[in-house]
């Protein structure tokens, strides 16, 4: 236990870390300091322009920047590599004004050519989210080094693209990637960006090291000398390292929820829930509609009725979540509607639906068996898998859990379709078109993570999704997405159970915390350490 983390305490903790992880012994600049962060996983792919996911952003966003970041200010966006954007009235083009005086970490000037290359060669063909979001992007014109004009074959809402910028617009250096196999380029592992921190080092199972970019375009930034992401997959280890003063920050609820009340009382530590508002996770039951039994709506309704959401919130999330009503969370002020079909916990109703569908209990009380694959990324998804197995047993469904590591789960669900039910931590990213409609839109190619790989196809729903994608007027676009929620909850291509966010445990010596709604996956230029 410690009373406060003083400058002396920070240096002592850092020395211990240097010894324990064999980090290079870099001098700590006066007034800057080394921020030590607990990381509970090691992404294999660190390029956010290819894989737009929070596990990648957590590290890479400090090195590689998007055109804009989320903001608490009016308008919801803070300019980064773009200083402004304007959409044409016909929706067929968006013009970006780019920031002057920005250089890549190797000294090469940043220009519109980098934006055009990233959009056309990476975001559109390769990125997990961009390949659908930019499907109608035809070309990017670069009339001068500080202007990029995106031209679309169909009307594209400025509201959508603006909402998506923090997630999909990580810009790569054209001169590093052009002419290479982009997916295999060495710079995907030793990142080169424009951000406040440069790539330093990586030792598997030990740490990632990022160092200060002394040529950063932000005046007087960054405040830190370097950031160490210390690999601590054991949540108990993250908690004990915080209490010992060896780690300053543990994000993404890497301290177990059950420990938060205790650790919040430790002098010098604070539990922070802000900084995740634009990162709402959704506990989702994915359904393989290729499984004949699950193609029956009554069976899907029965499964929905078998889930006690109150129990899930109280027991698994310990109150750090909200009950989901559908594919858009209630904390979204623009698109959410409560006017949807709901499925209250009702075992009798679930059994009646299964009887009506023709799946009556056998002599042993079992109606049929299913393969259940809980995503291994979070304790909550694994725990919910155990709960769902028991909940389904109560209505006569024998759910057999099939465990996988992260790579095996991705392959089994999204490439091989070797599942009946899967538990996914999907993410709502400020607009249904960014990463939500892809969960139910038919025609997704095999192998795209967090997309409709269950074979669900509804032409009416597809048509609505396609219409909303080219509707320019927010006054018409928003009602379409409210209809989208009503259609999804009525037909249940998937089942939304809970909407949850995360917590951070932060040493009081850390400044500039939770300054935007995506803070944990933003660039941390304004984050520092007090004396």
Coordinates of C-alpha atoms in Angstrom, one line a residue:
X1 CA 0.0 0.0 0.0
X2 CA 1.1 3.6 -0.6
X3 CA -0.2 6.9 0.4
X4 CA 0.4 8.8 -2.8
X5 CA 2.6 8.3 -5.9
X6 CA 5.3 10.9 -5.5
X7 CA 8.0 11.6 -8.1
X8 CA 10.3 9.5 -6.0
X9 CA 7.8 6.7 -5.9
X10 CA 7.4 6.8 -9.7
X11 CA 11.2 6.5 -10.2
X12 CA 11.3 3.6 -7.7
X13 CA 8.5 1.8 -9.5
X14 CA 10.1 2.5 -12.9
X15 CA 13.4 1.1 -11.7
X16 CA 11.7 -2.1 -10.6
X17 CA 10.0 -2.4 -14.0
X18 CA 13.2 -1.8 -15.9
X19 CA 14.8 -4.7 -14.0
X20 CA 11.8 -7.0 -14.3
X21 CA 11.3 -6.5 -18.1
X22 CA 14.8 -5.8 -19.3
X23 CA 13.7 -2.6 -20.8
X24 CA 16.4 -0.4 -22.3
X25 CA 17.6 2.0 -19.6
X26 CA 16.4 5.3 -21.1
X27 CA 17.0 8.4 -19.1
X28 CA 13.9 10.2 -17.8
X29 CA 13.7 13.8 -19.0
X30 CA 13.0 16.4 -16.3
X31 CA 9.2 17.1 -16.0
X32 CA 8.3 14.4 -18.6
X33 CA 8.5 11.0 -17.2
X34 CA 7.5 7.5 -18.2
X35 CA 3.9 6.4 -18.0
X36 CA 3.6 2.7 -17.3
X37 CA 0.3 1.1 -18.5
X38 CA -1.0 -2.4 -17.9
X39 CA -1.9 -4.2 -21.2
X40 CA -3.8 -7.5 -20.9
X41 CA -3.2 -8.6 -24.5
X42 CA -0.7 -8.5 -27.3
X43 CA -2.3 -7.7 -30.7
X44 CA -0.6 -9.5 -33.6
X45 CA -1.6 -6.8 -36.0
X46 CA -0.8 -3.2 -34.8
X47 CA -1.8 -1.3 -37.9
X48 CA -5.1 0.6 -37.2
X49 CA -5.6 1.5 -40.8
X50 CA -6.1 -2.3 -41.5
X51 CA -7.6 -3.5 -38.2
X52 CA -9.8 -0.8 -36.6
X53 CA -10.2 -2.3 -33.2
X54 CA -9.8 -1.0 -29.7
X55 CA -7.1 -3.6 -28.8
X56 CA -5.0 -2.2 -31.7
X57 CA -5.9 1.5 -31.1
X58 CA -4.9 1.2 -27.4
X59 CA -1.3 1.1 -28.5
X60 CA -1.1 2.4 -32.0
X61 CA -3.2 5.5 -31.6
X62 CA -0.3 7.2 -29.9
X63 CA 1.8 6.7 -33.0
X64 CA -0.6 6.7 -36.0
X65 CA -3.2 9.5 -36.1
X66 CA -6.6 9.7 -37.8
X67 CA -8.0 12.8 -39.5
X68 CA -10.1 13.7 -36.4
X69 CA -10.7 12.5 -32.9
X70 CA -13.9 12.3 -30.8
X71 CA -14.5 15.3 -28.5
X72 CA -16.8 16.3 -25.6
X73 CA -17.2 19.7 -27.2
X74 CA -20.1 20.7 -29.4
X75 CA -19.9 18.9 -32.7
X76 CA -18.3 15.8 -31.1
X77 CA -15.0 16.0 -33.1
X78 CA -11.6 17.5 -32.6
X79 CA -9.5 18.1 -35.8
X80 CA -6.2 16.2 -35.9
X81 CA -4.5 15.6 -39.3
X82 CA -7.6 17.3 -41.0
X83 CA -8.4 20.9 -39.8
X84 CA -11.8 20.9 -41.5
X85 CA -14.2 19.1 -43.8
X86 CA -17.1 20.0 -46.0
X87 CA -19.6 17.9 -47.9
X88 CA -21.1 18.8 -51.3
X89 CA -24.9 19.3 -51.4
X90 CA -25.3 16.3 -53.7
X91 CA -23.4 14.1 -51.2
X92 CA -21.0 12.9 -53.9
X93 CA -17.9 14.6 -52.5
X94 CA -16.3 15.6 -49.2
X95 CA -13.3 18.0 -49.1
X96 CA -10.8 17.8 -46.3
X97 CA -8.4 20.6 -45.4
X98 CA -5.2 19.1 -44.0
X99 CA -2.9 20.3 -41.3
X100 CA 0.2 22.2 -42.4
X101 CA 3.7 21.5 -40.9
X102 CA 3.2 17.8 -40.1
X103 CA 6.0 15.3 -40.6
X104 CA 6.2 11.6 -40.5
X105 CA 8.5 10.1 -37.8
X106 CA 11.2 9.6 -40.5
X107 CA 11.1 13.3 -41.3
X108 CA 9.1 13.0 -44.6
X109 CA 6.4 15.7 -44.9
X110 CA 2.8 14.6 -44.5
X111 CA 0.6 15.5 -47.5
X112 CA -2.7 14.8 -49.2
X113 CA -1.0 12.0 -51.1
X114 CA -0.8 10.0 -47.9
X115 CA -4.5 10.5 -47.3
X116 CA -5.4 9.4 -50.8
X117 CA -3.2 6.4 -50.6
X118 CA -4.5 5.3 -47.2
X119 CA -8.1 5.7 -48.3
X120 CA -7.9 4.0 -51.7
X121 CA -5.3 1.3 -51.0
X122 CA -5.9 0.5 -47.3
X123 CA -9.2 1.7 -45.8
X124 CA -11.4 0.8 -48.8
X125 CA -10.0 -2.6 -49.8
X126 CA -8.4 -3.9 -46.5
X127 CA -9.9 -2.4 -43.4
X128 CA -12.4 -4.4 -41.5
X129 CA -14.8 -1.4 -41.2
X130 CA -13.7 0.8 -44.1
X131 CA -14.3 -1.9 -46.8
X132 CA -18.1 -1.3 -46.2
X133 CA -18.1 2.3 -45.2
X134 CA -16.0 3.3 -48.2
X135 CA -17.6 0.9 -50.7
X136 CA -18.8 3.8 -52.8
X137 CA -15.6 5.8 -52.7
X138 CA -14.3 6.1 -56.3
X139 CA -11.3 8.3 -56.0
X140 CA -9.5 10.8 -53.8
X141 CA -8.2 13.9 -55.6
X142 CA -5.2 15.9 -54.4
X143 CA -5.3 19.3 -56.0
X144 CA -2.6 20.5 -53.6
X145 CA -0.6 19.0 -50.7
X146 CA -3.1 20.2 -48.1
X147 CA -6.4 19.3 -49.8
X148 CA -8.0 15.8 -50.3
X149 CA -11.3 15.5 -52.1
X150 CA -13.1 12.2 -51.6
X151 CA -15.5 11.5 -54.5
X152 CA -18.2 8.9 -54.2
X153 CA -20.3 7.0 -56.8
X154 CA -23.4 7.4 -54.6
X155 CA -24.6 10.0 -52.2
X156 CA -22.7 9.6 -48.9
X157 CA -23.9 11.4 -45.8
X158 CA -21.4 13.8 -44.2
X159 CA -22.9 12.9 -40.9
X160 CA -21.7 9.3 -41.4
X161 CA -18.2 10.0 -42.5
X162 CA -17.7 12.6 -39.8
X163 CA -18.9 10.2 -37.1
X164 CA -16.5 7.6 -38.5
X165 CA -13.3 9.6 -38.7
X166 CA -11.9 8.7 -35.3
X167 CA -12.3 5.0 -36.1
X168 CA -11.6 4.5 -39.8
X169 CA -9.2 7.3 -40.9
X170 CA -5.8 6.3 -39.5
X171 CA -3.4 7.7 -42.1
X172 CA -0.3 5.7 -43.2
X173 CA 2.9 7.0 -44.9
X174 CA 2.6 6.4 -48.7
X175 CA 6.3 6.4 -49.1
X176 CA 6.7 3.5 -46.7
X177 CA 3.8 1.3 -48.0
X178 CA 3.5 2.0 -51.7
X179 CA 4.6 -0.9 -53.8
X180 CA 4.7 -3.4 -50.9
X181 CA 2.4 -6.1 -49.7
X182 CA 0.5 -3.8 -47.3
X183 CA -0.7 -6.5 -45.0
X184 CA 2.8 -7.9 -44.5
X185 CA 4.8 -4.6 -44.5
X186 CA 7.3 -4.5 -41.6
X187 CA 5.9 -1.1 -40.6
X188 CA 2.8 -2.9 -39.3
X189 CA 4.9 -4.1 -36.4
X190 CA 7.3 -1.1 -36.1
X191 CA 4.9 1.7 -36.7
X192 CA 5.7 4.9 -38.5
X193 CA 3.2 7.7 -37.9
X194 CA 2.7 11.4 -37.3
X195 CA 1.6 11.0 -33.6
X196 CA 3.1 12.4 -30.4
X197 CA 5.0 9.2 -29.8
X198 CA 7.3 7.1 -31.9
X199 CA 7.7 3.4 -32.0
X200 CA 10.4 2.2 -29.6
X201 CA 10.5 -1.5 -29.0
X202 CA 8.5 -4.7 -28.4
X203 CA 9.4 -7.7 -26.4
X204 CA 6.8 -10.5 -26.6
X205 CA 5.2 -11.3 -23.2
X206 CA 6.9 -8.3 -21.7
X207 CA 6.3 -4.8 -23.0
X208 CA 5.7 -2.3 -25.8
X209 CA 7.7 0.9 -25.6
X210 CA 6.8 4.2 -27.2
X211 CA 9.1 7.3 -27.1
X212 CA 8.5 11.0 -27.3
X213 CA 8.2 12.6 -30.8
X214 CA 10.2 15.8 -30.4
X215 CA 9.0 17.0 -33.8
X216 CA 5.3 16.6 -33.1
X217 CA 3.1 19.2 -34.7
X218 CA 1.2 20.0 -31.5
X219 CA 2.9 22.9 -29.8
X220 CA 4.4 21.9 -26.4
X221 CA 3.2 18.3 -26.8
X222 CA 3.5 15.6 -25.8
X223 CA 4.0 15.9 -22.0
X224 CA 5.4 12.4 -21.5
X225 CA 8.9 11.2 -22.5
X226 CA 7.7 7.6 -23.1
X227 CA 5.0 5.1 -22.5
X228 CA 5.5 1.5 -21.5
X229 CA 2.6 -0.9 -22.1
X230 CA 3.5 -3.7 -19.7
X231 CA 2.0 -7.0 -20.7
X232 CA 0.0 -8.2 -17.7
X233 CA -2.7 -10.7 -18.9
X234 CA -3.5 -11.7 -15.3
X235 CA -6.0 -9.1 -14.0
X236 CA -4.9 -9.8 -10.4
X237 CA -1.4 -8.9 -11.4
X238 CA -2.6 -5.5 -12.8
X239 CA -4.3 -4.7 -9.6
X240 CA -1.3 -5.6 -7.4
X241 CA 1.0 -3.7 -9.7
X242 CA -1.2 -0.6 -9.3
X243 CA -1.2 -0.9 -5.5
X244 CA 2.6 -1.4 -5.5
X245 CA 3.1 1.8 -7.5
X246 CA 4.7 -0.2 -10.4
X247 CA 1.9 0.7 -12.9
X248 CA 0.2 4.1 -13.3
X249 CA -2.8 3.0 -15.3
X250 CA -5.0 0.0 -16.0
X251 CA -7.7 0.5 -18.6
X252 CA -10.4 -1.5 -20.3
X253 CA -11.5 -2.9 -16.9
X254 CA -8.3 -4.9 -16.6
X255 CA -8.8 -4.6 -12.8
X256 CA -11.6 -7.1 -12.0
X257 CA -15.0 -5.4 -11.3
X258 CA -15.1 -7.3 -8.0
X259 CA -12.0 -5.5 -6.9
X260 CA -13.0 -1.9 -7.7
X261 CA -14.7 -1.0 -4.4
X262 CA -11.6 -2.1 -2.6
X263 CA -9.0 -0.5 -4.9
X264 CA -11.0 2.7 -5.0
X265 CA -10.1 3.1 -1.3
X266 CA -6.4 2.8 -1.9
X267 CA -4.7 6.2 -1.4
X268 CA -3.3 7.6 -4.6
X269 CA -5.5 5.6 -6.9
X270 CA -8.8 6.5 -8.5
X271 CA -11.5 4.6 -10.5
X272 CA -12.4 6.5 -13.6
X273 CA -15.4 5.6 -15.8
X274 CA -15.2 8.6 -18.2
X275 CA -13.2 8.3 -21.5
X276 CA -15.3 5.4 -22.9
X277 CA -18.5 7.0 -23.9
X278 CA -17.8 6.5 -27.6
X279 CA -16.7 2.9 -27.0
X280 CA -20.0 1.2 -25.9
X281 CA -19.6 -2.6 -26.0
X282 CA -22.6 -4.8 -26.6
X283 CA -22.9 -8.3 -25.2
X284 CA -24.3 -10.0 -28.2
X285 CA -25.5 -13.6 -28.9
X286 CA -24.5 -14.3 -32.5
X287 CA -26.7 -16.9 -34.3
X288 CA -25.8 -19.2 -37.1
X289 CA -28.9 -19.3 -39.3
X290 CA -27.4 -22.1 -41.3
X291 CA -28.3 -24.3 -38.4
X292 CA -31.8 -25.4 -39.3
X293 CA -33.2 -25.2 -35.8
X294 CA -32.1 -21.6 -35.4
X295 CA -33.6 -20.5 -38.7
X296 CA -36.9 -20.8 -36.9
X297 CA -37.9 -17.4 -35.4
X298 CA -39.8 -19.1 -32.5
X299 CA -36.6 -20.8 -31.4
X300 CA -34.7 -17.5 -31.5
X301 CA -37.5 -15.9 -29.5
X302 CA -37.4 -18.7 -26.9
X303 CA -33.6 -18.2 -26.5
X304 CA -34.2 -14.5 -25.9
X305 CA -36.9 -15.1 -23.3
X306 CA -34.6 -17.6 -21.5
X307 CA -32.0 -14.8 -20.7
X308 CA -32.4 -13.1 -17.4
X309 CA -30.8 -9.7 -18.2
X310 CA -31.2 -8.4 -14.6
X311 CA -29.2 -11.4 -13.4
X312 CA -26.6 -10.8 -16.0
X313 CA -26.2 -7.2 -15.1
X314 CA -26.1 -7.8 -11.3
X315 CA -23.9 -11.0 -11.3
X316 CA -21.6 -10.7 -14.3
X317 CA -21.3 -6.9 -14.6
X318 CA -21.8 -6.0 -11.0
X319 CA -24.0 -3.1 -12.1
X320 CA -21.4 -1.7 -14.5
X321 CA -23.7 -2.2 -17.5
X322 CA -27.2 -1.4 -18.8
X323 CA -29.9 -3.7 -20.2
X324 CA -29.8 -3.8 -24.0
X325 CA -33.0 -3.3 -25.9
X326 CA -31.6 -3.7 -29.4
X327 CA -28.6 -3.0 -31.7
X328 CA -28.3 0.7 -30.7
X329 CA -27.5 1.4 -27.0
X330 CA -29.6 3.7 -25.0
X331 CA -26.7 6.1 -24.3
X332 CA -26.7 7.2 -28.0
X333 CA -28.6 10.5 -28.1
X334 CA -29.1 10.5 -31.9
X335 CA -30.2 7.1 -33.1
X336 CA -31.6 5.2 -30.2
X337 CA -35.3 4.3 -29.8
X338 CA -36.9 2.3 -27.0
X339 CA -39.9 1.6 -29.4
X340 CA -38.8 -2.0 -30.2
X341 CA -39.8 -5.6 -29.5
X342 CA -38.5 -6.8 -26.2
X343 CA -38.2 -10.3 -24.7
X344 CA -38.7 -10.3 -20.9
X345 CA -37.3 -13.2 -18.9
X346 CA -40.0 -15.8 -19.1
X347 CA -39.1 -19.5 -18.9
X348 CA -42.7 -20.6 -19.4
X349 CA -43.0 -18.5 -22.6
X350 CA -39.7 -19.9 -23.9
X351 CA -40.8 -23.5 -23.4
X352 CA -44.2 -22.8 -25.1
X353 CA -42.4 -21.3 -28.1
X354 CA -40.2 -24.3 -28.4
X355 CA -43.2 -26.6 -28.2
X356 CA -45.0 -24.6 -30.9
X357 CA -41.9 -24.9 -33.1
X358 CA -42.1 -28.7 -32.8
X359 CA -39.1 -29.2 -30.5
X360 CA -40.6 -31.0 -27.5
X361 CA -38.6 -32.3 -24.5
X362 CA -37.2 -35.8 -24.8
X363 CA -37.3 -38.3 -21.9
X364 CA -34.2 -36.6 -20.4
X365 CA -35.7 -33.2 -20.7
X366 CA -33.5 -32.2 -23.6
X367 CA -35.0 -30.9 -26.9
X368 CA -31.8 -30.5 -29.0
X369 CA -28.1 -29.6 -28.7
X370 CA -26.1 -26.6 -29.9
X371 CA -22.5 -25.5 -30.1
X372 CA -21.8 -22.4 -28.0
X373 CA -18.6 -20.4 -28.5
X374 CA -18.0 -17.6 -26.0
X375 CA -15.5 -15.0 -27.2
X376 CA -12.3 -15.4 -25.0
X377 CA -11.4 -11.7 -25.0
X378 CA -13.1 -10.6 -21.8
X379 CA -14.0 -12.3 -18.5
X380 CA -17.5 -11.1 -19.0
X381 CA -18.0 -12.9 -22.4
X382 CA -16.6 -16.1 -20.9
X383 CA -18.8 -15.8 -17.8
X384 CA -21.9 -15.1 -19.9
X385 CA -21.1 -18.2 -21.9
X386 CA -21.3 -20.3 -18.7
X387 CA -24.5 -18.5 -17.7
X388 CA -26.2 -19.0 -21.1
X389 CA -25.4 -22.7 -21.1
X390 CA -27.3 -23.0 -17.8
X391 CA -30.1 -20.7 -18.9
X392 CA -30.7 -22.8 -22.1
X393 CA -30.6 -26.0 -20.1
X394 CA -33.6 -24.6 -18.1
X395 CA -35.7 -24.7 -21.3
X396 CA -34.3 -28.0 -22.6
X397 CA -31.5 -26.9 -24.9
X398 CA -28.2 -28.6 -24.4
X399 CA -25.5 -26.0 -25.1
X400 CA -22.1 -27.5 -25.4
X401 CA -19.3 -24.9 -24.8
X402 CA -16.5 -25.0 -27.4
X403 CA -13.5 -23.1 -26.0
X404 CA -10.9 -21.4 -28.3
X405 CA -8.1 -18.9 -27.9
X406 CA -8.7 -15.5 -29.6
X407 CA -7.3 -16.6 -33.0
X408 CA -9.2 -19.9 -32.9
X409 CA -12.4 -18.2 -32.0
X410 CA -12.1 -15.7 -34.9
X411 CA -11.5 -18.5 -37.4
X412 CA -14.2 -20.8 -36.1
X413 CA -16.9 -18.1 -36.1
X414 CA -16.0 -15.7 -38.9
X415 CA -14.3 -18.0 -41.4
X416 CA -15.3 -21.6 -40.8
X417 CA -18.8 -20.8 -39.4
X418 CA -18.3 -23.7 -37.0
X419 CA -20.7 -22.6 -34.4
X420 CA -24.4 -22.5 -33.6
X421 CA -24.4 -19.7 -31.0
X422 CA -21.4 -17.4 -30.2
X423 CA -20.9 -14.7 -27.6
X424 CA -19.5 -11.5 -29.1
X425 CA -18.4 -8.2 -27.6
X426 CA -19.5 -6.0 -30.5
X427 CA -18.9 -2.2 -30.4
X428 CA -21.2 0.6 -31.2
X429 CA -19.2 3.5 -32.7
X430 CA -21.5 6.6 -32.8
X431 CA -23.4 5.6 -36.0
X432 CA -25.1 2.4 -36.9
X433 CA -23.5 2.3 -40.3
X434 CA -20.0 2.2 -38.9
X435 CA -19.9 -1.2 -37.3
X436 CA -23.4 -2.2 -36.4
X437 CA -25.3 -2.8 -39.7
X438 CA -22.5 -5.1 -40.8
X439 CA -23.6 -7.5 -38.1
X440 CA -26.9 -8.2 -39.9
X441 CA -26.4 -7.2 -43.5
X442 CA -26.2 -10.2 -45.8
X443 CA -23.5 -10.8 -48.3
X444 CA -20.4 -10.3 -46.1
X445 CA -17.4 -12.2 -47.3
X446 CA -16.0 -15.0 -45.2
X447 CA -13.4 -14.1 -42.7
X448 CA -14.5 -10.6 -41.8
X449 CA -14.5 -10.4 -38.0
X450 CA -17.5 -9.0 -36.3
X451 CA -19.7 -9.2 -39.3
X452 CA -22.8 -11.3 -40.3
X453 CA -21.2 -14.7 -40.7
X454 CA -24.3 -16.5 -39.4
X455 CA -25.9 -16.5 -42.9
X456 CA -28.8 -14.3 -41.9
X457 CA -30.5 -12.8 -45.0
X458 CA -33.5 -10.4 -44.9
X459 CA -34.0 -8.5 -48.2
X460 CA -36.2 -5.9 -46.5
X461 CA -33.6 -5.2 -43.9
X462 CA -30.8 -5.1 -46.5
X463 CA -32.8 -2.6 -48.5
X464 CA -33.3 -0.4 -45.4
X465 CA -29.6 -0.5 -44.6
X466 CA -28.7 0.4 -48.2
X467 CA -31.1 3.3 -48.2
X468 CA -29.8 4.7 -45.0
X469 CA -26.3 4.5 -46.3
X470 CA -27.0 7.0 -49.1
X471 CA -29.6 9.2 -47.3
X472 CA -28.0 12.7 -46.8
X473 CA -30.6 14.4 -44.7
X474 CA -30.1 13.5 -41.0
X475 CA -33.8 14.3 -40.5
X476 CA -34.6 11.3 -42.7
X477 CA -31.6 9.2 -42.0
X478 CA -32.2 9.0 -38.2
X479 CA -35.8 7.6 -38.6
X480 CA -34.5 4.9 -40.9
X481 CA -32.1 3.7 -38.2
X482 CA -35.0 3.6 -35.8
X483 CA -36.8 1.4 -38.2
X484 CA -33.7 -0.7 -38.4
X485 CA -33.8 -1.3 -34.7
X486 CA -37.4 -2.3 -34.9
X487 CA -36.7 -4.8 -37.7
X488 CA -33.7 -6.3 -35.9
X489 CA -35.5 -6.8 -32.6
X490 CA -38.6 -8.3 -34.3
X491 CA -36.7 -10.9 -36.4
X492 CA -33.7 -11.5 -34.1
X493 CA -30.8 -12.1 -36.4
X494 CA -28.9 -11.8 -33.2
X495 CA -29.7 -11.1 -29.6
X496 CA -28.5 -8.0 -27.7
X497 CA -28.2 -8.6 -24.0
X498 CA -26.3 -5.8 -22.3
X499 CA -24.5 -2.5 -23.2
X500 CA -21.4 -2.0 -21.1
X501 CA -18.5 0.3 -20.9
X502 CA -15.2 0.1 -19.0
X503 CA -13.4 1.4 -16.1
X504 CA -9.8 2.7 -15.7
X505 CA -7.8 2.6 -12.5
X506 CA -5.4 5.5 -12.5
X507 CA -2.7 6.8 -10.2
X508 CA -3.4 10.3 -9.0
X509 CA -0.1 11.5 -10.4
X510 CA -1.4 11.0 -14.0
X511 CA -2.8 14.2 -15.5
X512 CA -4.9 14.7 -18.7
X513 CA -7.0 11.6 -18.1
X514 CA -10.4 11.0 -19.8
X515 CA -10.3 14.2 -21.9
X516 CA -12.4 12.8 -24.7
X517 CA -15.0 10.0 -25.3
X518 CA -12.4 7.7 -26.8
X519 CA -9.6 8.7 -24.5
X520 CA -8.1 5.3 -23.8
X521 CA -7.7 4.8 -27.6
X522 CA -6.6 8.4 -28.4
X523 CA -3.1 9.8 -28.8
X524 CA -2.5 10.9 -25.1
X525 CA -0.6 14.0 -26.3
X526 CA -2.0 15.9 -23.4
X527 CA -1.5 13.2 -20.8
X528 CA 1.3 13.7 -18.3
X529 CA 2.8 12.9 -14.9
X530 CA 2.8 15.4 -12.0
X531 CA 5.7 15.7 -9.7

